[in-house]
Coordinates of C-alpha atoms in Angstrom, one line a residue:
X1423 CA 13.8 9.0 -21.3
X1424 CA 13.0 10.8 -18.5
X1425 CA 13.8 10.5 -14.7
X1426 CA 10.7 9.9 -12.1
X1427 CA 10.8 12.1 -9.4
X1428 CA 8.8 11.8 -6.0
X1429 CA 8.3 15.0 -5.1
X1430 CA 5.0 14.6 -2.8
X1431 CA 3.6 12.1 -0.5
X1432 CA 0.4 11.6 1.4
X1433 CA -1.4 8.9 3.6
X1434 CA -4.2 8.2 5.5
X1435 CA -3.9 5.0 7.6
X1436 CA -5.0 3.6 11.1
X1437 CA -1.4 5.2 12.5
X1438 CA -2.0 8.3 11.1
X1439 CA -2.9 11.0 8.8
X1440 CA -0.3 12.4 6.9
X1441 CA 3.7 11.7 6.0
X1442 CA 5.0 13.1 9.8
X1443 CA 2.3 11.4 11.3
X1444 CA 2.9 8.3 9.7
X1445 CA 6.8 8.0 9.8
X1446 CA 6.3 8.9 13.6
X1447 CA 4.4 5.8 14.7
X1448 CA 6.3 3.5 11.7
X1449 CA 9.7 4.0 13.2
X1450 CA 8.3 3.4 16.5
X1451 CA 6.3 0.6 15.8
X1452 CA 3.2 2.0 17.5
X1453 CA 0.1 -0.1 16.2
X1454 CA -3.0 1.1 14.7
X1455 CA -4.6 -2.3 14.6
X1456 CA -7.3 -2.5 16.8
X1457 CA -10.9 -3.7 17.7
X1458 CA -13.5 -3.2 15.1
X1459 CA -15.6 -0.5 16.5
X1460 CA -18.5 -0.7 13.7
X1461 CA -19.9 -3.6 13.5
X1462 CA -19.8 -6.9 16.2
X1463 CA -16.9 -9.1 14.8
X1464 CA -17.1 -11.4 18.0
X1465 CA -18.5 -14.5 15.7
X1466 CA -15.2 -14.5 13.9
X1467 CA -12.5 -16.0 14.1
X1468 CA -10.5 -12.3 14.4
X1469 CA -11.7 -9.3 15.7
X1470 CA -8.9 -6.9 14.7
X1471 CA -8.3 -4.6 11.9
X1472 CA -6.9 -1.5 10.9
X1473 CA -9.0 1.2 11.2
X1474 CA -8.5 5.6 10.3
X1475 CA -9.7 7.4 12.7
X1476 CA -10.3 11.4 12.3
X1477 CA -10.3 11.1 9.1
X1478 CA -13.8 13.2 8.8
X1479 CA -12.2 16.1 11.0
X1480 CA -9.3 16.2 8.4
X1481 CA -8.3 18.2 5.1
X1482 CA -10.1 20.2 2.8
X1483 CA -12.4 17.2 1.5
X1484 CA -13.6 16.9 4.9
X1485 CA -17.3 18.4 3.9
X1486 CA -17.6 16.1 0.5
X1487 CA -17.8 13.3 2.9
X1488 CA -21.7 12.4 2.6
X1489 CA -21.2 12.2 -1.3
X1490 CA -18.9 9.7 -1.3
X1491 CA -18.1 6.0 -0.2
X1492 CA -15.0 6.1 2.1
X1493 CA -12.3 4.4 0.2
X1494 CA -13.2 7.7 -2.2
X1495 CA -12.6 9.6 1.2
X1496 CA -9.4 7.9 2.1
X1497 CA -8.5 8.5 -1.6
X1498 CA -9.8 12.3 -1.6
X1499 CA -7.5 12.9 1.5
X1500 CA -4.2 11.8 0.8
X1501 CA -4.2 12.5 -2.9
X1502 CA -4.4 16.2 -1.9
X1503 CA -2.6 15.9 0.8
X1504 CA 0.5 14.4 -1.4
X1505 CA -0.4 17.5 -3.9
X1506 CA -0.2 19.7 -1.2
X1507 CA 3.5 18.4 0.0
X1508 CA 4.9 19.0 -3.5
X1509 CA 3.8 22.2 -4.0
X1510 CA 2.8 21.5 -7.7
X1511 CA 0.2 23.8 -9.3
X1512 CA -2.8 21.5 -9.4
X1513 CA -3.6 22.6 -13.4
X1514 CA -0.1 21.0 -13.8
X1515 CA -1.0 17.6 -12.7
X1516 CA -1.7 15.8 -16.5
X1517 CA -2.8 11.9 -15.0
X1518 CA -4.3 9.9 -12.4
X1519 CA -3.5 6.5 -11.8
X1520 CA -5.1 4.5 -9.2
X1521 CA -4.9 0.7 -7.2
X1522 CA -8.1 -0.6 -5.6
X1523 CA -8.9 -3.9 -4.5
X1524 CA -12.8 -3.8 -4.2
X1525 CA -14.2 -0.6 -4.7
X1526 CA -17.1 1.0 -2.5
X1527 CA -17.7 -1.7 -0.3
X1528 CA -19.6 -0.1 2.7
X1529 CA -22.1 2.0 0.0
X1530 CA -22.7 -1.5 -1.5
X1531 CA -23.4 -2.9 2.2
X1532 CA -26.0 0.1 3.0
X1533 CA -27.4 0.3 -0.2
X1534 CA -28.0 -3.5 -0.1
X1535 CA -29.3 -3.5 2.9
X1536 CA -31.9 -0.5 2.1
X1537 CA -33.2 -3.0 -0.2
X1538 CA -33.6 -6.1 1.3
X1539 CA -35.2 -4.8 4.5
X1540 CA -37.7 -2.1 2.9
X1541 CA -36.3 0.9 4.3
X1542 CA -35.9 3.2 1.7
X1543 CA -35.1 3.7 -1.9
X1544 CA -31.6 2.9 -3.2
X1545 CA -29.3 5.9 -3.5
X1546 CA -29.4 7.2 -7.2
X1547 CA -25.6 8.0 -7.1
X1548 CA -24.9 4.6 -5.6
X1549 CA -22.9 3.0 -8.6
X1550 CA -20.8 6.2 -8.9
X1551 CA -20.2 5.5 -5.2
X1552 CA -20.1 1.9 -6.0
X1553 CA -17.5 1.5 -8.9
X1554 CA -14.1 0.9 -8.4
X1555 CA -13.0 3.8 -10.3
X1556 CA -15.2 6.2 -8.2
X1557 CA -11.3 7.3 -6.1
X1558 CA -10.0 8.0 -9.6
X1559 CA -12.3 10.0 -11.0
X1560 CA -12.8 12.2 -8.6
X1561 CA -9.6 12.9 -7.9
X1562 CA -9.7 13.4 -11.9
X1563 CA -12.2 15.9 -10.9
X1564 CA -10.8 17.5 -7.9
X1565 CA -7.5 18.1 -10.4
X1566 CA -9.5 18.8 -13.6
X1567 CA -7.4 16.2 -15.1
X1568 CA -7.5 15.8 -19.1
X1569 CA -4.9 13.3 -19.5
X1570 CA -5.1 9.8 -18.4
X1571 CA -7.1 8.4 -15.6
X1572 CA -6.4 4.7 -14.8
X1573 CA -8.0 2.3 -12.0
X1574 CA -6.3 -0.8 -11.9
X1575 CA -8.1 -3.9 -9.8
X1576 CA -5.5 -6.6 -9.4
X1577 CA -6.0 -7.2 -5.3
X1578 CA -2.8 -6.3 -3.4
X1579 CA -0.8 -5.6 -6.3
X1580 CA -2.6 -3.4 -7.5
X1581 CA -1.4 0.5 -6.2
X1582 CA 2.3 -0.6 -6.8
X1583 CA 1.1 -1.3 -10.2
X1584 CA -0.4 1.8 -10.8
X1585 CA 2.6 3.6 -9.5
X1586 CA 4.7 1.3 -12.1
X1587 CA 2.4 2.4 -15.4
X1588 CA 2.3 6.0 -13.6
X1589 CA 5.9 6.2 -13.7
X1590 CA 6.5 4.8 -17.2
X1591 CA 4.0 7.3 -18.6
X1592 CA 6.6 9.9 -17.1
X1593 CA 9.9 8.6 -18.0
X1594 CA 8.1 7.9 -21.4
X1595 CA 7.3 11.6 -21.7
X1596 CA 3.6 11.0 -22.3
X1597 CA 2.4 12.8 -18.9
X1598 CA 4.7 15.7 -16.6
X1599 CA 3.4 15.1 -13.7
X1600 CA 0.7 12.2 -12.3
X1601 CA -0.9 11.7 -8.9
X1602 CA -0.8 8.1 -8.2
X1603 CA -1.4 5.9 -5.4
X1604 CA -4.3 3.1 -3.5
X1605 CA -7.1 3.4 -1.5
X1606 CA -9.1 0.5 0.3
X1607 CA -12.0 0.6 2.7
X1608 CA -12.9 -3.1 2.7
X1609 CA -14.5 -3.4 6.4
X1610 CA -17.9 -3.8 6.0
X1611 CA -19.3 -7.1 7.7
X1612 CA -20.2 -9.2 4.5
X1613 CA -16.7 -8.6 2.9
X1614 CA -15.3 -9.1 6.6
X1615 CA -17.6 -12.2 6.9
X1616 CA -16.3 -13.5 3.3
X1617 CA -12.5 -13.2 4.5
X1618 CA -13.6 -15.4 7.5
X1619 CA -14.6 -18.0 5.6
X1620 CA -11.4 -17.9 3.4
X1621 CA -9.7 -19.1 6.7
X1622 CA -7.0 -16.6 6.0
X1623 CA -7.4 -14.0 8.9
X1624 CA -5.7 -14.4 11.7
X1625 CA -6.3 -16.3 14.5
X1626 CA -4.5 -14.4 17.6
X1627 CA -6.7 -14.0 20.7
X1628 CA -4.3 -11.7 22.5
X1629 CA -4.2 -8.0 22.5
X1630 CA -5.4 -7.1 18.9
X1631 CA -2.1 -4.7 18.1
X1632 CA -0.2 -8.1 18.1
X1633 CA -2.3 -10.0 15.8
X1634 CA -0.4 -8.9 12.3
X1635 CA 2.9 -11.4 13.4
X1636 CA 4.6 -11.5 9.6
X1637 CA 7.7 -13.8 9.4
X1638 CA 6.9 -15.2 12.9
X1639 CA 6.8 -18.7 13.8
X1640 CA 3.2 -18.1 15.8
X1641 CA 1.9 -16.2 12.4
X1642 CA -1.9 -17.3 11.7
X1643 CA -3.0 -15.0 9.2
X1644 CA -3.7 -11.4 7.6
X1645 CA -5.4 -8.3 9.8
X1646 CA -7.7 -6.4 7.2
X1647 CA -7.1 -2.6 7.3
X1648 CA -8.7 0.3 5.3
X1649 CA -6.2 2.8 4.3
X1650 CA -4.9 5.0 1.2
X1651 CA -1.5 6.5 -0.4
X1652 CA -1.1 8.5 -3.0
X1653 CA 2.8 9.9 -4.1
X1654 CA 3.3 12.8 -7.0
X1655 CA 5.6 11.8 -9.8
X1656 CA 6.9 14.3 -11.9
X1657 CA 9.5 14.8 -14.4
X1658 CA 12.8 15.3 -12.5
X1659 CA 14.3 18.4 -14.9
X1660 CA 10.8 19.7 -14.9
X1661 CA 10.5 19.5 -10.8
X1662 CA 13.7 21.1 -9.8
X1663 CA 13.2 23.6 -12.7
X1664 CA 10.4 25.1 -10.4
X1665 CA 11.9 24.8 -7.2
X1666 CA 10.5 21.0 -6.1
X1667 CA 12.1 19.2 -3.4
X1668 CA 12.7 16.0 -4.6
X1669 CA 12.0 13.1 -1.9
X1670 CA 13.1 9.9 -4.1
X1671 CA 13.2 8.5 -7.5
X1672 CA 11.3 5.9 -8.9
X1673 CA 13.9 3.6 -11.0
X1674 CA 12.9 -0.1 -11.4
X1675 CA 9.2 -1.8 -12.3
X1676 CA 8.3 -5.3 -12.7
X1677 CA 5.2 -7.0 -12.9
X1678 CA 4.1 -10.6 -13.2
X1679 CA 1.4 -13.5 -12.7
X1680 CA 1.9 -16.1 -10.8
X1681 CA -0.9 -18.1 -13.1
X1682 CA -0.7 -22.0 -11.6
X1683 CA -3.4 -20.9 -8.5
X1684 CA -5.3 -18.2 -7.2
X1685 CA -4.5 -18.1 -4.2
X1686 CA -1.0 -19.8 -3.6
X1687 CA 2.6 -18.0 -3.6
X1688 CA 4.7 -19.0 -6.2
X1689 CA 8.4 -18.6 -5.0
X1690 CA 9.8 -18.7 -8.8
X1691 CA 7.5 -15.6 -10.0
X1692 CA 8.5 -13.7 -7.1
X1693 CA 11.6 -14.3 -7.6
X1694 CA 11.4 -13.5 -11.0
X1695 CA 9.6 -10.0 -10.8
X1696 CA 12.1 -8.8 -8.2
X1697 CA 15.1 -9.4 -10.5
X1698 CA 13.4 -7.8 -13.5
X1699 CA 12.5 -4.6 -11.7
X1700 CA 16.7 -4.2 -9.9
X1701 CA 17.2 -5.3 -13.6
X1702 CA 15.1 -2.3 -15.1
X1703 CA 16.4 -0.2 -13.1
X1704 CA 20.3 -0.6 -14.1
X1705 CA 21.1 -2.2 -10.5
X1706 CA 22.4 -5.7 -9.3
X1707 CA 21.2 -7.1 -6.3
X1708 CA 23.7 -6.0 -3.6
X1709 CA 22.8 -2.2 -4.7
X1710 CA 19.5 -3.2 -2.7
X1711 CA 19.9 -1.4 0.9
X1712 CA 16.5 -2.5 2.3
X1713 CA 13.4 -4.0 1.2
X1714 CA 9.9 -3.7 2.1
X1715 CA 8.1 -7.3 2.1
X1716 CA 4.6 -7.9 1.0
X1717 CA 5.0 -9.6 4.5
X1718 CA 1.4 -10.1 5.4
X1719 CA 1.9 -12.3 8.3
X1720 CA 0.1 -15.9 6.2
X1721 CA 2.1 -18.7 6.4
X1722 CA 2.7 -19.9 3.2
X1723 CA 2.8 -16.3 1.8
X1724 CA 5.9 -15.1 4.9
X1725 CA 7.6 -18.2 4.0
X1726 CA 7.2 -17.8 -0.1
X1727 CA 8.4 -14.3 -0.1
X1728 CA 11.5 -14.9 1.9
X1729 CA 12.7 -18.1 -0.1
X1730 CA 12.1 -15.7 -2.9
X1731 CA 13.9 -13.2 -1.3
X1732 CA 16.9 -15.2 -0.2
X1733 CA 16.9 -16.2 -3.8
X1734 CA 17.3 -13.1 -5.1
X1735 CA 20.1 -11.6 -2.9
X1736 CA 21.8 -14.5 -2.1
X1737 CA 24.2 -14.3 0.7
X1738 CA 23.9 -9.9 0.4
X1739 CA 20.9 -11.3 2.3
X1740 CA 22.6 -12.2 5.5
X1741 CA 23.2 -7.9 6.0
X1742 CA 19.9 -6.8 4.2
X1743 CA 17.0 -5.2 6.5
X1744 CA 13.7 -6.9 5.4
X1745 CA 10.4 -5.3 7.2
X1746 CA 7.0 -5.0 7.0
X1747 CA 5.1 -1.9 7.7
X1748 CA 1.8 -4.7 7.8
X1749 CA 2.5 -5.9 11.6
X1750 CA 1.1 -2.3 12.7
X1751 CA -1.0 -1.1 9.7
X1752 CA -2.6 -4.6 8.7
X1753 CA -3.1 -5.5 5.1
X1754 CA -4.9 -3.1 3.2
X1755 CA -5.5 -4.8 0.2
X1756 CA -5.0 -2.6 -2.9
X1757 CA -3.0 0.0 -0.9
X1758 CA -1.1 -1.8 0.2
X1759 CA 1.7 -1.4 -2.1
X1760 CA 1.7 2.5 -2.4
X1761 CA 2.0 2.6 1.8
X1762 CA 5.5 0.3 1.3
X1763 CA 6.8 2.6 -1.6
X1764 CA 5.7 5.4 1.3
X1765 CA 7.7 3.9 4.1
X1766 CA 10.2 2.7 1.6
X1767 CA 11.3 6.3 0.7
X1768 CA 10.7 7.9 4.4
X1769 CA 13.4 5.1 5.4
X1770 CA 15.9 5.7 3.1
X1771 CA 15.5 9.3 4.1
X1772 CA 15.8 9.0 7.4
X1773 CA 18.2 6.4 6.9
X1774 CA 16.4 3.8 9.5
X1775 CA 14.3 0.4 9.1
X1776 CA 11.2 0.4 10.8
X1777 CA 10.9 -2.6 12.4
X1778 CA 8.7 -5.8 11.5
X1779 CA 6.8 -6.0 15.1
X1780 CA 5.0 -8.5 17.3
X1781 CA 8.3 -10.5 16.1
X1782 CA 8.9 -12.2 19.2
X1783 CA 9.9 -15.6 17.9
X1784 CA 11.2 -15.6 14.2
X1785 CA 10.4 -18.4 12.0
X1786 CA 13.5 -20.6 12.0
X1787 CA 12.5 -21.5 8.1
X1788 CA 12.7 -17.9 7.6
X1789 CA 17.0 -16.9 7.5
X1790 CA 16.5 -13.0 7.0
X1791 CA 17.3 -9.8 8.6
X1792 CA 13.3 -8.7 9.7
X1793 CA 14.2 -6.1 11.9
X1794 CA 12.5 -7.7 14.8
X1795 CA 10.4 -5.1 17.0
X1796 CA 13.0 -2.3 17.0
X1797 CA 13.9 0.4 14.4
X1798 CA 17.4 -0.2 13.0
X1799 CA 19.7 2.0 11.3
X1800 CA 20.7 1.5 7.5
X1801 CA 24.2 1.8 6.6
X1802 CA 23.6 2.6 3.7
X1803 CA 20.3 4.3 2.4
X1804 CA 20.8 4.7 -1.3
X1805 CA 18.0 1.8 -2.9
X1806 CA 14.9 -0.1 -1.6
X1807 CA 12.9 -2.5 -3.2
X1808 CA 9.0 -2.6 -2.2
X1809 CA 7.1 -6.2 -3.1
X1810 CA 3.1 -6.3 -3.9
X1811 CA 1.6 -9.7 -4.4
X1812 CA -2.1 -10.3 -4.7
X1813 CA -4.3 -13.0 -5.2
X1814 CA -5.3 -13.7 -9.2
X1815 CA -1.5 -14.5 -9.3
X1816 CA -0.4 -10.3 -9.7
X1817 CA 2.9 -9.8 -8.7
X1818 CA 4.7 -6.5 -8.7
X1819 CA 7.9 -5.1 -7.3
X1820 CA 9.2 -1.6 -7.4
X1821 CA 12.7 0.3 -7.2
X1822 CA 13.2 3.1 -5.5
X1823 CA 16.4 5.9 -4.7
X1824 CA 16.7 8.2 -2.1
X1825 CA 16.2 11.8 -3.3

């Protein structure tokens, strides 16, 4: 079998466009949750999410904008972006494997609403817009991809699963090298107004870059954010035989359903996927030198994921950093997994947790190491484990090595 080299990395996300970017307001904990600026959220119960801005002024796919909906946008940029890090010849790239929650959301809105009120005729291109594997196939296109080209659709699970299938396709030797990553771009005001209703957003009234609280005892809910993520893997002989600097291995995959509810955290899968992927990837649980939590700032879910977590690690817990990148990004749904694989690998690098912020007061039911509001260093920076769950019951849970 082969070994699963990350040897590029890209992002666009409401703290920034592209890996330095990024890593520069994660360490720092700098927020990009803020205000909705495109649409009046003030008859909700929160008015915050994370939002990209520049995103038109930046890359090369800047001009392809009016042909596409923006989670293809979001998707566009950091695919090339992470192509462009790793130097790889773009004819080399064999597969494309993608995580999206929803799809073209905001083309559905304006299409919709074309109809209903008379203005116009609905776009011809709208369900190529409109489908949920409209970010995969044009990055298929972009790359002139011939091998295979994969959307999976299991909520927040699902970009952590793609990079999962994306690295077995490499270690299995059935693809050398495959872009794959999330994108998500759920803010339009039905989809905003359906969250609502869920009663799952938060509630905070304060400054909206404090309203993502995850494993706090004030936590009241999720922050929606659009972002996207995309990381090349590549065999590793094959990577360093042309020169590629490797920035981490992908080593351990698990994925499970949590099938007793929809919507409800079950503290026995988790636990279960997070042994299988150490498991798969030849560790034990005290190998484990930081994880990034699905930590999306719920209630039940905070409080799931650390009793799962605690039951995994055991008393290695008591000295293991636990964050999540979520308190400044927000959740972004089907991205969300490939942004903590990013931050994942950019910590062990740098050999720091970022910090869990707006952690003011920790939940006392919650005995782990959060990394309350300030960047800490890791001791040692060798293996992190990065958790996805998503409604539907999909649960996921990747291993990762520095480079």
């Amino acid at each position: 079998m082969s070994v699963c080299a990350i040897t590029g990395m890209g992002v666009a996300s409401p703290i920034g466009i592209g890996i330095d970017d990024y890593w520069t307001a994660c360490h720092a904990g700098i927020s990009g949750i803020r205000e909705i600026p495109h649409f009046d959220a003030s008859r909700f119960g929160c008015r915050a999410a994370g939002v990209v801005a520049g995103l038109a002024d930046s890359g090369s796919y800047r001009s392809e904008w009016q042909v596409h909906d923006r989670v293809t946008g979001l998707a566009l940029t950091a695919a090339m972006d992470a192509c462009t890090v790793s130097g790889i010849n773009l004819d080399q790239v064999v597969g494309v494997a993608v995580g999206t929650g929803v799809g073209g959301v905001s083309t559905h809105e304006s299409e919709c609403r074309k109809w209903v009120t008379g203005q116009g005729r609905v776009h011809p291109g709208a369900i190529l817009r409109v489908m949920c594997n409209a970010p995969a196939a044009q990055i298929s296109s972009s790359l002139k991809v011939s091998g295979p080209s994969l959307t999976i659709t299991t909520a927040c699970a699902a970009s952590l699963q793609a990079i999962g299938e994306a690295m077995l396709w490499v270690r299995d030797k059935r693809a050398d090298a495959v872009v794959a990553g999330g994108a998500e771009a759920p803010l339009s005001e039905p989809l905003y107004a359906a969250w609502d209703s869920m009663r799952v957003l938060s509630r905070w009234k304060g400054h909206p870059g404090a309203a993502c609280r995850p494993f706090s005892s004030d936590r009241s809910g999720l922050v929606l954010a659009e972002a996207a993520g995309f990381v090349v893997l590549e065999d590793d002989t094959k990577a360093r035989a042309r020169g590629a600097t490797t920035l981490g291995h992908v080593i351990g995959y698990a994925t499970n359903t949590s099938s007793q509810h929809l919507t409800a955290p079950s503290v026995e899968r988790e636990t279960e996927v997070m042994r299988a992927a150490i498991e798969s990837a030849g560790l034990v649980p005290t190998d484990i030198d930081y994880v990034q939590a699905h930590g999306t700032g719920t209630v039940a879910n905070d409080l799931a994921e650390a009793q799962a977590i605690r039951a995994v690690f055991g008393a290695h817990a008591d000295r293991l950093p636990v964050s999540s990148v979520k308190s400044i990004i927000g959740h972004s749904l089907g991205a969300a997994g490939v942004l903590g694989l990013i931050t994942a690998i950019l910590a062990l690098r740098h050999r720091i947790a970022p910090p869990t912020m707006n952690l003011d007061t920790p939940d006392p039911a919650i005995d782990l190491d959060c990394v309350p509001n300030h960047a800490q260093p890791l001791t040692r920076a060798k293996h992190a484990l990065i958790n996805a769950f998503g409604f539907g019951g999909s649960n996921a849970a990747l291993v990762v090595s520095a480079g």
